Short mmCIF file of C-alpha atoms and ligand atoms in Angstrom, two decimals:
data_model
loop_
_atom_site.label_atom_id
_atom_site.label_comp_id
_atom_site.label_asym_id
_atom_site.label_seq_id
_atom_site.Cartn_x
_atom_site.Cartn_y
_atom_site.Cartn_z
CA MET A 1 0.12 0.00 -0.02
CA LYS A 2 2.63 2.23 0.85
CA ARG A 3 4.83 1.63 -2.14
CA ARG A 4 1.53 2.29 -4.19
CA MET A 5 1.24 5.82 -2.56
CA SER A 6 4.74 6.86 -2.99
CA THR A 7 5.03 5.60 -6.55
CA SER A 8 1.66 6.84 -7.62
CA ILE A 9 2.46 10.34 -6.85
CA SER A 10 3.07 11.56 -10.33
CA THR A 11 1.20 9.15 -12.60
CA LYS A 12 0.20 11.10 -16.04
CA THR A 13 -3.42 11.66 -14.84
CA GLU A 14 -3.41 14.70 -12.66
CA PRO A 15 -1.17 13.42 -9.96
CA LYS A 16 -1.31 16.26 -7.79
CA ARG A 17 -5.15 16.67 -7.71
CA GLN A 18 -5.26 12.97 -6.77
CA ARG A 19 -2.84 13.57 -3.93
CA LEU A 20 -4.58 16.60 -2.75
CA PHE A 21 -7.87 14.90 -2.95
CA THR A 22 -6.75 11.97 -0.83
CA HIS A 23 -4.60 13.94 1.63
CA CYS A 24 -6.85 17.21 2.11
CA PHE A 25 -10.20 16.98 0.59
CA LEU A 26 -11.33 13.95 2.13
CA PRO A 27 -10.65 14.90 5.71
CA MET A 28 -12.27 18.10 4.99
CA ILE A 29 -15.34 16.42 3.65
CA LEU A 30 -15.48 14.28 6.77
CA LEU A 31 -15.20 17.56 8.79
CA LEU A 32 -18.01 19.16 6.91
CA SER A 33 -20.43 16.60 7.31
CA ALA A 34 -19.60 16.33 10.84
CA ALA A 35 -20.29 20.05 11.27
CA PHE A 36 -23.57 19.55 9.40
CA PHE A 37 -24.44 16.82 11.59
CA ILE A 38 -23.50 18.91 14.71
CA GLY A 39 -25.49 21.72 13.13
CA SER A 40 -28.44 19.83 12.71
CA ALA A 41 -28.37 18.33 16.23
CA PHE A 42 -28.57 21.60 17.58
CA ILE A 43 -31.58 22.26 15.30
CA ILE A 44 -33.71 19.67 16.58
CA THR A 45 -33.17 20.45 20.33
CA ASP A 46 -35.67 22.45 22.29
CA TYR A 47 -33.21 25.32 22.56
CA LYS A 48 -33.68 25.87 18.83
CA GLU A 49 -34.11 29.46 19.01
CA LYS A 50 -31.10 30.44 21.59
CA ILE A 51 -28.65 28.27 20.42
CA LEU A 52 -29.20 28.10 16.75
CA GLY A 53 -27.35 31.41 16.21
CA TRP A 54 -24.60 30.75 18.67
CA GLY A 55 -24.36 27.01 17.20
CA SER A 56 -24.19 28.03 13.57
CA VAL A 57 -21.46 30.59 14.55
CA MET A 58 -19.40 28.37 16.57
CA VAL A 59 -19.76 25.41 13.98
CA LEU A 60 -18.76 27.96 11.35
CA GLN A 61 -15.64 29.24 12.95
CA TYR A 62 -14.75 25.75 14.17
CA SER A 63 -14.79 24.36 10.63
CA ARG A 64 -13.14 27.13 9.07
CA SER A 65 -10.20 26.76 11.59
CA LYS A 66 -10.21 22.89 11.25
CA MET A 67 -10.46 23.55 7.52
CA CYS A 68 -7.39 25.45 7.42
CA GLU A 69 -5.42 23.03 9.77
CA THR A 70 -6.08 20.21 7.20
CA GLN A 71 -5.06 22.06 4.21
CA CYS A 72 -2.00 20.52 2.34
CA ARG A 73 0.86 22.68 2.82
CA ALA A 74 4.55 21.43 1.76
CA TYR A 75 6.76 20.69 4.66
CA GLY A 76 8.37 24.10 5.81
CA SER A 77 5.90 26.29 3.80
CA GLU A 78 3.13 26.34 6.55
CA ALA A 79 4.11 30.01 7.21
CA LEU A 80 3.50 31.38 3.85
CA PRO A 81 0.18 32.19 2.06
CA ARG A 82 -0.15 29.38 -0.38
CA GLY A 83 -0.58 31.15 -3.72
CA ILE A 84 3.40 31.98 -3.01
CA ILE A 85 4.62 28.69 -2.61
CA SER A 86 6.83 27.22 -5.41
CA GLU A 87 7.31 23.79 -5.10
CA THR A 88 9.13 22.63 -7.87
CA SER A 89 11.82 23.92 -10.20
CA ASP A 90 13.75 22.97 -13.38
CA LEU A 91 16.88 23.40 -15.03
CA GLU A 92 16.25 25.77 -17.82
CA MET A 93 18.33 28.59 -18.12
CA ARG A 94 16.60 32.14 -18.10
CA PRO A 95 17.63 35.49 -19.56
CA LEU A 96 18.47 38.20 -17.39
CA TRP A 97 16.29 40.60 -19.04
CA GLY A 98 13.69 40.65 -21.54
CA ALA A 99 10.84 38.04 -22.64
CA GLN A 100 11.38 34.25 -21.97
CA ASN A 101 12.07 32.66 -25.01
CA LYS A 102 9.21 30.06 -24.93
CA LYS A 103 10.26 27.40 -27.19
CA LYS A 104 8.30 24.57 -25.96
CA PRO A 105 5.30 24.17 -23.61
CA LYS A 106 6.56 22.58 -20.34
CA LEU A 107 6.23 19.09 -19.68
CA SER A 108 7.44 17.94 -23.26
CA MET A 109 11.32 18.56 -22.39
CA ASN A 110 13.63 15.84 -21.23
CA LEU A 111 16.68 15.71 -19.34
CA LEU A 112 20.07 14.08 -20.53
CA ALA A 113 22.55 13.70 -17.79
CA ILE A 114 26.07 12.39 -18.34
CA ALA A 115 28.97 11.92 -15.84
CA VAL A 116 31.95 12.89 -17.62
CA GLY A 117 35.73 13.38 -17.65
CA ILE A 118 37.56 15.19 -20.23
CA LYS A 119 39.29 12.15 -21.66
CA GLN A 120 35.78 11.12 -23.05
CA LYS A 121 35.35 14.71 -24.47
CA GLU A 122 35.21 13.52 -28.06
CA ASN A 123 32.61 10.90 -27.50
CA VAL A 124 30.60 12.86 -25.26
CA ASN A 125 30.30 15.80 -27.95
CA LYS A 126 29.15 12.88 -30.34
CA MET A 127 26.42 11.87 -27.74
CA VAL A 128 25.42 15.19 -26.89
CA LYS A 129 24.74 16.21 -30.55
CA LYS A 130 22.35 13.27 -30.86
CA PHE A 131 20.01 14.91 -28.54
CA PRO A 132 18.13 17.94 -30.01
CA GLU A 133 18.21 21.14 -28.25
CA SER A 134 14.44 21.40 -29.01
CA ASP A 135 13.57 18.42 -26.85
CA PHE A 136 16.52 18.10 -24.49
CA VAL A 137 18.26 19.93 -21.73
CA VAL A 138 21.85 18.90 -20.97
CA MET A 139 23.52 18.47 -18.03
CA LEU A 140 27.24 17.17 -17.54
CA PHE A 141 28.55 15.91 -13.89
CA HIS A 142 32.34 16.55 -14.26
CA TYR A 143 33.96 13.88 -11.98
CA ASP A 144 37.36 15.22 -12.75
CA GLY A 145 36.82 18.72 -12.05
CA ILE A 146 37.78 19.82 -15.65
CA VAL A 147 35.15 22.33 -16.91
CA ASP A 148 36.92 24.88 -18.83
CA GLN A 149 38.23 22.54 -21.45
CA TRP A 150 34.98 21.90 -22.83
CA LYS A 151 34.19 25.38 -23.78
CA ASP A 152 35.02 25.08 -27.25
CA LEU A 153 32.26 22.74 -27.89
CA GLU A 154 29.27 24.48 -29.48
CA TRP A 155 26.64 23.17 -27.08
CA ASN A 156 28.77 23.88 -23.94
CA ASP A 157 26.93 27.25 -22.92
CA ARG A 158 23.56 25.85 -23.12
CA ALA A 159 24.77 22.54 -20.65
CA ILE A 160 24.58 22.79 -17.22
CA HIS A 161 27.89 21.79 -15.34
CA VAL A 162 28.13 20.57 -12.23
CA SER A 163 31.69 19.57 -10.80
CA ALA A 164 32.79 17.45 -7.90
CA VAL A 165 36.03 15.42 -7.94
CA ASN A 166 36.25 11.73 -7.92
CA GLN A 167 32.21 11.34 -7.45
CA THR A 168 29.91 8.84 -9.39
CA LYS A 169 26.91 9.16 -11.55
CA TRP A 170 24.83 7.90 -8.70
CA TRP A 171 26.38 10.53 -6.25
CA PHE A 172 25.69 13.36 -8.69
CA ALA A 173 22.32 11.92 -9.29
CA LYS A 174 21.23 11.79 -5.88
CA ARG A 175 22.51 15.39 -5.09
CA PHE A 176 21.39 16.98 -8.23
CA LEU A 177 18.42 15.36 -9.74
CA HIS A 178 15.84 15.54 -6.91
CA PRO A 179 12.53 14.90 -8.37
CA ASP A 180 11.02 18.24 -7.28
CA ILE A 181 13.92 19.88 -9.53
CA VAL A 182 13.45 17.65 -12.62
CA SER A 183 9.61 17.43 -12.44
CA GLU A 184 9.17 19.20 -15.57
CA TYR A 185 10.65 16.54 -17.53
CA ALA A 186 8.92 13.90 -19.30
CA TYR A 187 11.98 11.70 -19.38
CA ILE A 188 15.45 11.59 -17.92
CA PHE A 189 18.49 9.94 -19.52
CA LEU A 190 20.96 9.25 -17.12
CA TRP A 191 23.74 7.76 -19.19
CA ASP A 192 27.39 6.84 -18.90
CA GLU A 193 30.04 8.90 -21.12
CA ASP A 194 31.40 5.89 -23.01
CA LEU A 195 28.42 4.91 -25.25
CA GLY A 196 28.34 4.84 -29.13
CA VAL A 197 25.42 6.26 -30.55
CA ASP A 198 25.97 6.01 -34.09
CA HIS A 199 22.53 4.12 -34.31
CA PHE A 200 20.74 6.03 -31.94
CA ASN A 201 18.09 8.49 -32.57
CA ALA A 202 16.77 10.35 -29.57
CA LYS A 203 13.41 11.48 -31.34
CA ARG A 204 12.36 7.85 -32.39
CA TYR A 205 13.32 6.56 -29.00
CA LEU A 206 11.32 9.00 -27.22
CA SER A 207 8.46 8.13 -29.61
CA ILE A 208 8.93 4.35 -29.31
CA ILE A 209 8.72 4.39 -25.31
CA LYS A 210 5.75 6.49 -25.54
CA ASN A 211 3.92 4.14 -27.68
CA GLU A 212 5.23 1.15 -25.91
CA GLY A 213 4.28 2.55 -22.38
CA LEU A 214 7.87 2.12 -20.93
CA GLU A 215 8.52 3.72 -17.58
CA ILE A 216 11.85 2.65 -17.34
CA SER A 217 14.02 1.79 -20.59
CA GLN A 218 17.21 1.47 -22.21
CA PRO A 219 18.51 1.30 -25.69
CA ALA A 220 19.76 -2.24 -26.65
CA LEU A 221 23.56 -2.89 -26.93
CA ASN A 222 25.12 -4.39 -30.14
CA PRO A 223 26.12 -7.76 -28.84
CA GLU A 224 28.95 -7.95 -31.45
CA LYS A 225 30.92 -4.59 -30.36
CA SER A 226 29.83 -4.23 -26.88
CA GLU A 227 30.80 -5.58 -23.41
CA LEU A 228 27.48 -7.26 -22.16
CA HIS A 229 26.82 -8.14 -18.53
CA HIS A 230 22.95 -9.20 -18.97
CA PRO A 231 21.49 -11.10 -21.83
CA ILE A 232 18.53 -9.15 -21.67
CA THR A 233 20.14 -5.96 -23.08
CA ALA A 234 21.60 -7.78 -26.35
CA ARG A 235 20.04 -6.46 -29.23
CA ASP A 236 17.60 -8.41 -31.24
CA LYS A 237 17.73 -7.37 -34.67
CA ASN A 238 14.18 -8.44 -35.64
CA SER A 239 12.43 -6.29 -33.11
CA THR A 240 11.58 -2.88 -32.16
CA VAL A 241 11.41 -3.53 -28.33
CA HIS A 242 11.90 -6.50 -26.12
CA ARG A 243 10.99 -7.15 -22.26
CA ARG A 244 12.48 -10.36 -21.64
CA THR A 245 15.36 -12.90 -22.58
CA TYR A 246 14.85 -16.56 -23.22
CA LYS A 247 18.62 -17.62 -22.30
CA VAL A 248 19.83 -19.64 -19.66
CA ILE A 249 21.47 -17.43 -16.91
CA GLY A 250 23.35 -19.28 -14.33
CA ARG A 251 20.67 -21.83 -13.09
CA THR A 252 17.79 -19.61 -14.18
CA LYS A 253 16.07 -20.72 -17.47
CA CYS A 254 14.29 -17.56 -18.57
CA ASN A 255 11.19 -17.93 -20.53
CA GLU A 256 8.06 -16.48 -21.29
CA ASN A 257 6.84 -17.23 -17.58
CA SER A 258 9.75 -15.69 -16.09
CA THR A 259 8.52 -12.95 -13.98
CA GLY A 260 11.68 -10.76 -12.57
CA PRO A 261 15.38 -10.15 -13.13
CA PRO A 262 17.67 -11.68 -14.64
CA CYS A 263 14.98 -12.77 -17.10
CA THR A 264 12.81 -9.53 -17.41
CA GLY A 265 11.74 -6.35 -15.58
CA PHE A 266 15.13 -4.41 -15.23
CA VAL A 267 17.77 -2.41 -17.11
CA GLU A 268 21.45 -2.07 -16.83
CA MET A 269 22.85 0.93 -15.06
CA MET A 270 24.73 2.54 -17.80
CA ALA A 271 22.01 4.01 -20.08
CA PRO A 272 18.83 4.08 -18.20
CA VAL A 273 16.04 6.37 -19.26
CA PHE A 274 13.28 7.15 -16.59
CA SER A 275 9.69 8.43 -16.95
CA ARG A 276 8.80 11.28 -14.61
CA ALA A 277 7.08 9.09 -12.15
CA SER A 278 9.55 6.03 -12.13
CA TRP A 279 12.33 8.64 -11.46
CA ARG A 280 10.54 10.07 -8.47
CA CYS A 281 10.55 6.43 -7.15
CA SER A 282 13.76 5.47 -8.21
CA TRP A 283 15.65 8.73 -6.85
CA HIS A 284 14.32 7.67 -3.40
CA MET A 285 15.76 4.10 -3.90
CA ILE A 286 19.15 5.64 -4.40
CA GLN A 287 21.07 5.70 -1.14
CA SER A 288 23.10 8.66 -0.50
CA ASP A 289 26.13 6.83 0.86
CA LEU A 290 26.18 3.77 -1.63
CA VAL A 291 27.79 5.89 -4.70
CA LEU A 292 28.30 2.92 -6.89
CA GLY A 293 24.68 2.09 -7.46
CA TRP A 294 25.14 -1.63 -7.35
CA GLY A 295 21.92 -3.49 -6.64
CA LEU A 296 19.59 -0.78 -8.07
CA ASP A 297 19.05 -2.39 -11.28
CA PHE A 298 17.41 -5.26 -10.23
CA GLN A 299 15.05 -3.50 -7.85
CA LEU A 300 14.02 -0.99 -10.64
CA GLY A 301 10.79 -2.99 -10.94
CA TYR A 302 9.35 -1.52 -7.79
CA CYS A 303 9.68 1.83 -9.73
CA ALA A 304 7.82 0.58 -12.77
CA GLN A 305 4.25 2.23 -12.16
CA GLY A 306 2.82 -1.20 -12.53
CA ASP A 307 3.82 -4.66 -13.94
CA ARG A 308 7.70 -4.90 -14.43
CA THR A 309 7.32 -7.21 -17.17
CA GLN A 310 5.36 -4.95 -19.24
CA LYS A 311 6.67 -1.22 -18.29
CA ILE A 312 10.24 -1.93 -18.43
CA GLY A 313 11.86 -2.69 -21.73
CA ILE A 314 14.95 -2.76 -24.13
CA VAL A 315 14.31 -0.52 -27.23
CA ASP A 316 16.31 -2.76 -30.15
CA SER A 317 16.01 -0.59 -33.08
CA GLU A 318 17.93 2.46 -31.50
CA TYR A 319 20.76 0.79 -30.13
CA LEU A 320 24.07 1.62 -28.22
CA ILE A 321 27.59 0.23 -28.61
CA HIS A 322 29.10 -0.10 -25.16
CA ASP A 323 32.79 0.38 -25.18
CA ALA A 324 33.26 -0.54 -21.66
CA LEU A 325 35.94 1.90 -20.82
CA PRO A 326 36.98 2.00 -17.24
CA THR A 327 35.80 5.30 -16.01
CA LEU A 328 34.20 6.87 -13.03
CA GLY A 329 31.05 7.70 -14.83
CA GLY A 330 30.35 4.27 -15.64
CA SER A 331 28.62 1.63 -13.20
CA ALA A 332 28.52 -1.71 -14.91
CA GLU A 333 30.41 -4.73 -13.70
CA ASN A 334 34.06 -4.82 -14.78
CA LYS A 335 34.36 -1.25 -15.74
CA VAL A 336 33.97 0.81 -12.62
CA SER A 337 37.05 2.64 -11.88
CA SER A 338 38.60 5.74 -11.06
CA PRO A 339 39.61 8.18 -13.65
CA SER A 340 43.16 8.39 -13.27
CA SER A 341 44.74 5.01 -11.65
CA GLU A 342 44.62 2.32 -14.41
CA SER A 343 45.16 -0.96 -12.11
CA GLY A 344 45.12 -0.05 -8.28
CA GLY A 345 42.21 1.77 -8.24
CA ARG A 346 40.07 -0.16 -10.33
CA SER A 347 40.24 -3.32 -8.15
CA GLU A 348 39.76 -1.13 -5.25
CA VAL A 349 36.60 0.10 -6.63
CA LYS A 350 35.40 -2.86 -7.94
CA LYS A 351 35.99 -4.71 -4.29
CA GLN A 352 33.96 -1.44 -2.88
CA SER A 353 30.97 -2.11 -5.51
CA TYR A 354 30.79 -5.69 -4.07
CA ILE A 355 30.68 -4.56 -0.50
CA GLU A 356 28.08 -1.70 -1.24
CA LEU A 357 25.86 -4.41 -3.15
CA GLU A 358 25.83 -6.49 0.09
CA ILE A 359 24.93 -3.67 2.18
CA PHE A 360 22.17 -2.45 -0.22
CA LYS A 361 20.88 -6.08 -0.17
CA ASN A 362 20.70 -6.15 3.72
CA ARG A 363 19.13 -2.66 3.92
CA TRP A 364 16.39 -3.82 1.54
CA LYS A 365 15.84 -6.77 3.66
CA ARG A 366 15.70 -5.00 6.97
CA ALA A 367 13.30 -2.32 5.54
CA ILE A 368 10.93 -5.08 4.32
CA ASN A 369 11.08 -6.60 7.86
CA GLN A 370 10.46 -2.94 9.80
CA ASP A 371 7.68 -1.97 7.29
CA ASN A 372 4.44 -3.42 8.41
CA CYS A 373 2.45 -1.52 5.79
CA TRP A 374 4.44 -2.52 2.77
CA SER A 375 3.53 -5.46 0.99
CA ASP A 376 5.81 -6.98 -1.86
CA PRO A 377 4.13 -7.12 -5.19
CA TYR A 378 6.76 -9.46 -6.61
CA GLU A 379 6.99 -11.77 -3.33
CA GLN A 380 5.28 -14.66 -5.23
CA SER A 381 7.64 -14.45 -8.38
CA THR A 382 10.76 -14.09 -6.57
CA LYS A 383 10.11 -17.00 -4.42
CA LYS A 384 8.98 -19.24 -7.38
CA GLN A 385 12.29 -18.41 -8.95
CA LYS A 386 14.50 -19.29 -6.06
C1 NAG B 401 15.25 -12.82 -37.47
O1 NAG B 401 14.49 -13.14 -38.84
C2 NAG B 401 15.20 -14.05 -39.63
C3 NAG B 401 14.29 -13.99 -40.90
O2 NAG B 401 13.16 -13.56 -40.80
C4 NAG B 401 15.38 -15.29 -38.85
O3 NAG B 401 16.04 -16.02 -39.94
C5 NAG B 401 16.14 -14.90 -37.65
O4 NAG B 401 16.31 -16.12 -37.08
C6 NAG B 401 15.55 -14.10 -37.01
N1 NAG B 401 16.51 -13.56 -35.74
C7 NAG B 401 15.98 -13.79 -34.50
C8 NAG B 401 17.07 -13.39 -33.52
O5 NAG B 401 14.93 -14.09 -34.29
C1 NAG B 402 4.59 -21.46 -18.97
O1 NAG B 402 3.17 -21.73 -18.07
C2 NAG B 402 2.30 -22.39 -18.98
C3 NAG B 402 1.22 -22.23 -18.11
O2 NAG B 402 1.39 -22.62 -16.62
C4 NAG B 402 2.76 -23.43 -19.27
O3 NAG B 402 1.67 -24.57 -20.09
C5 NAG B 402 3.87 -23.48 -20.08
O4 NAG B 402 4.68 -24.94 -20.15
C6 NAG B 402 5.06 -22.80 -19.22
N1 NAG B 402 6.14 -22.66 -20.13
C7 NAG B 402 7.48 -22.88 -19.48
C8 NAG B 402 8.53 -22.61 -20.83
O5 NAG B 402 7.81 -23.29 -18.69
C1 NAG B 403 40.96 11.50 -7.19
O1 NAG B 403 41.25 10.22 -7.38
C2 NAG B 403 42.63 9.99 -7.94
C3 NAG B 403 42.87 8.25 -7.84
O2 NAG B 403 42.14 7.68 -9.02
C4 NAG B 403 43.60 10.41 -6.92
O3 NAG B 403 44.92 10.63 -7.40
C5 NAG B 403 43.27 11.91 -6.52
O4 NAG B 403 44.06 12.45 -5.75
C6 NAG B 403 41.66 12.09 -6.44
N1 NAG B 403 41.32 13.59 -5.96
C7 NAG B 403 40.79 13.90 -4.80
C8 NAG B 403 40.44 15.18 -4.74
O5 NAG B 403 40.49 13.34 -3.99
#
């Protein structure tokens, strides 16, 4: 139940209104009917004449103050009149003066966020150029602290640059992509810097995931040229989108009846694309201290806004080539590393990845045990699979 509430906050159908209704209007209606009941109780007493006046005034005042008490106000904003409260923001740059250039109506823009180091400048340039300015706001997370050397790129000034040395994509995402800040964007592309985009078209990709109703997705990887970690991400040349693999993975035989990872219902963490609603949920799952992000991928199904076998998928017709360079921006197995050190740092980071994975799994278990109001929508299926 709790899960449903937190994940359905921004589904497509008038999310806020729904929330307002259950949180504010419902209590208000109850209160009003209580007031009405009290009011009518007064009327039928013998003291009708005297008390009617008093009673209705009292009831009115009482219900007004109660009504105000139960009004929904964002935490911390209670001291302000409602109309001035600005709960969300975005990453669009605004002119210092003059008219706003109204290019697009809100809610149709998307966000591309990449963790980058200067060594990957050329590839990042290619990547960004694949995302049309009319549809995407670009954000770069510089993990090597080098920002100036990007200035010659033609799109540099319209990108937002955030710099923090030796931090990972998930560290940045947790801190700079808060759902209230990015709630204007229809889709969030949270990508590594080493992806080959020759066969990728962002507009076509967007239209496919919209048509297919994918809340969480990634482009397929060309298996001939990419380092594959999960069979599900391999491109199927014959299809536009696939949602499961039929391979044997370890002791798991994936088939059409599989209900969860590693057969279906997840994407890898190198190039995930989130809908607004799924990002709001996923952001909450990212742990501030577990910066390598391991373990998140298999749990993404909880943020899928419905059946993970349907709402999560791999787009085959727009695909990537994954060079698997060891970079800090990356998060997949075997490739996580610190930007400079070639051997030492890499194995250290890998070791740390496994440690973080264990911590994450344990936290998940503990959270389930402690939360009596939460029930696991996938409990059956995980049991069956094991
Ligand atoms: C793709 O389609 C071709 C012909 O239609 C077929 O020969 C081939 O086996 C299919 N490949 C896959 C992966 O399904
Ligand atoms: C999937 O489930 C159906 C119905 O229970 C069953 O008939 C079929 O044999 C199953 N397929 C596999 C591959 O297990
Ligand atoms: C960043 O990491 C590298 C090693 O990968 C190290 O040499 C450097 O001192 C670190 N920088 C900071 C500011 O921690």
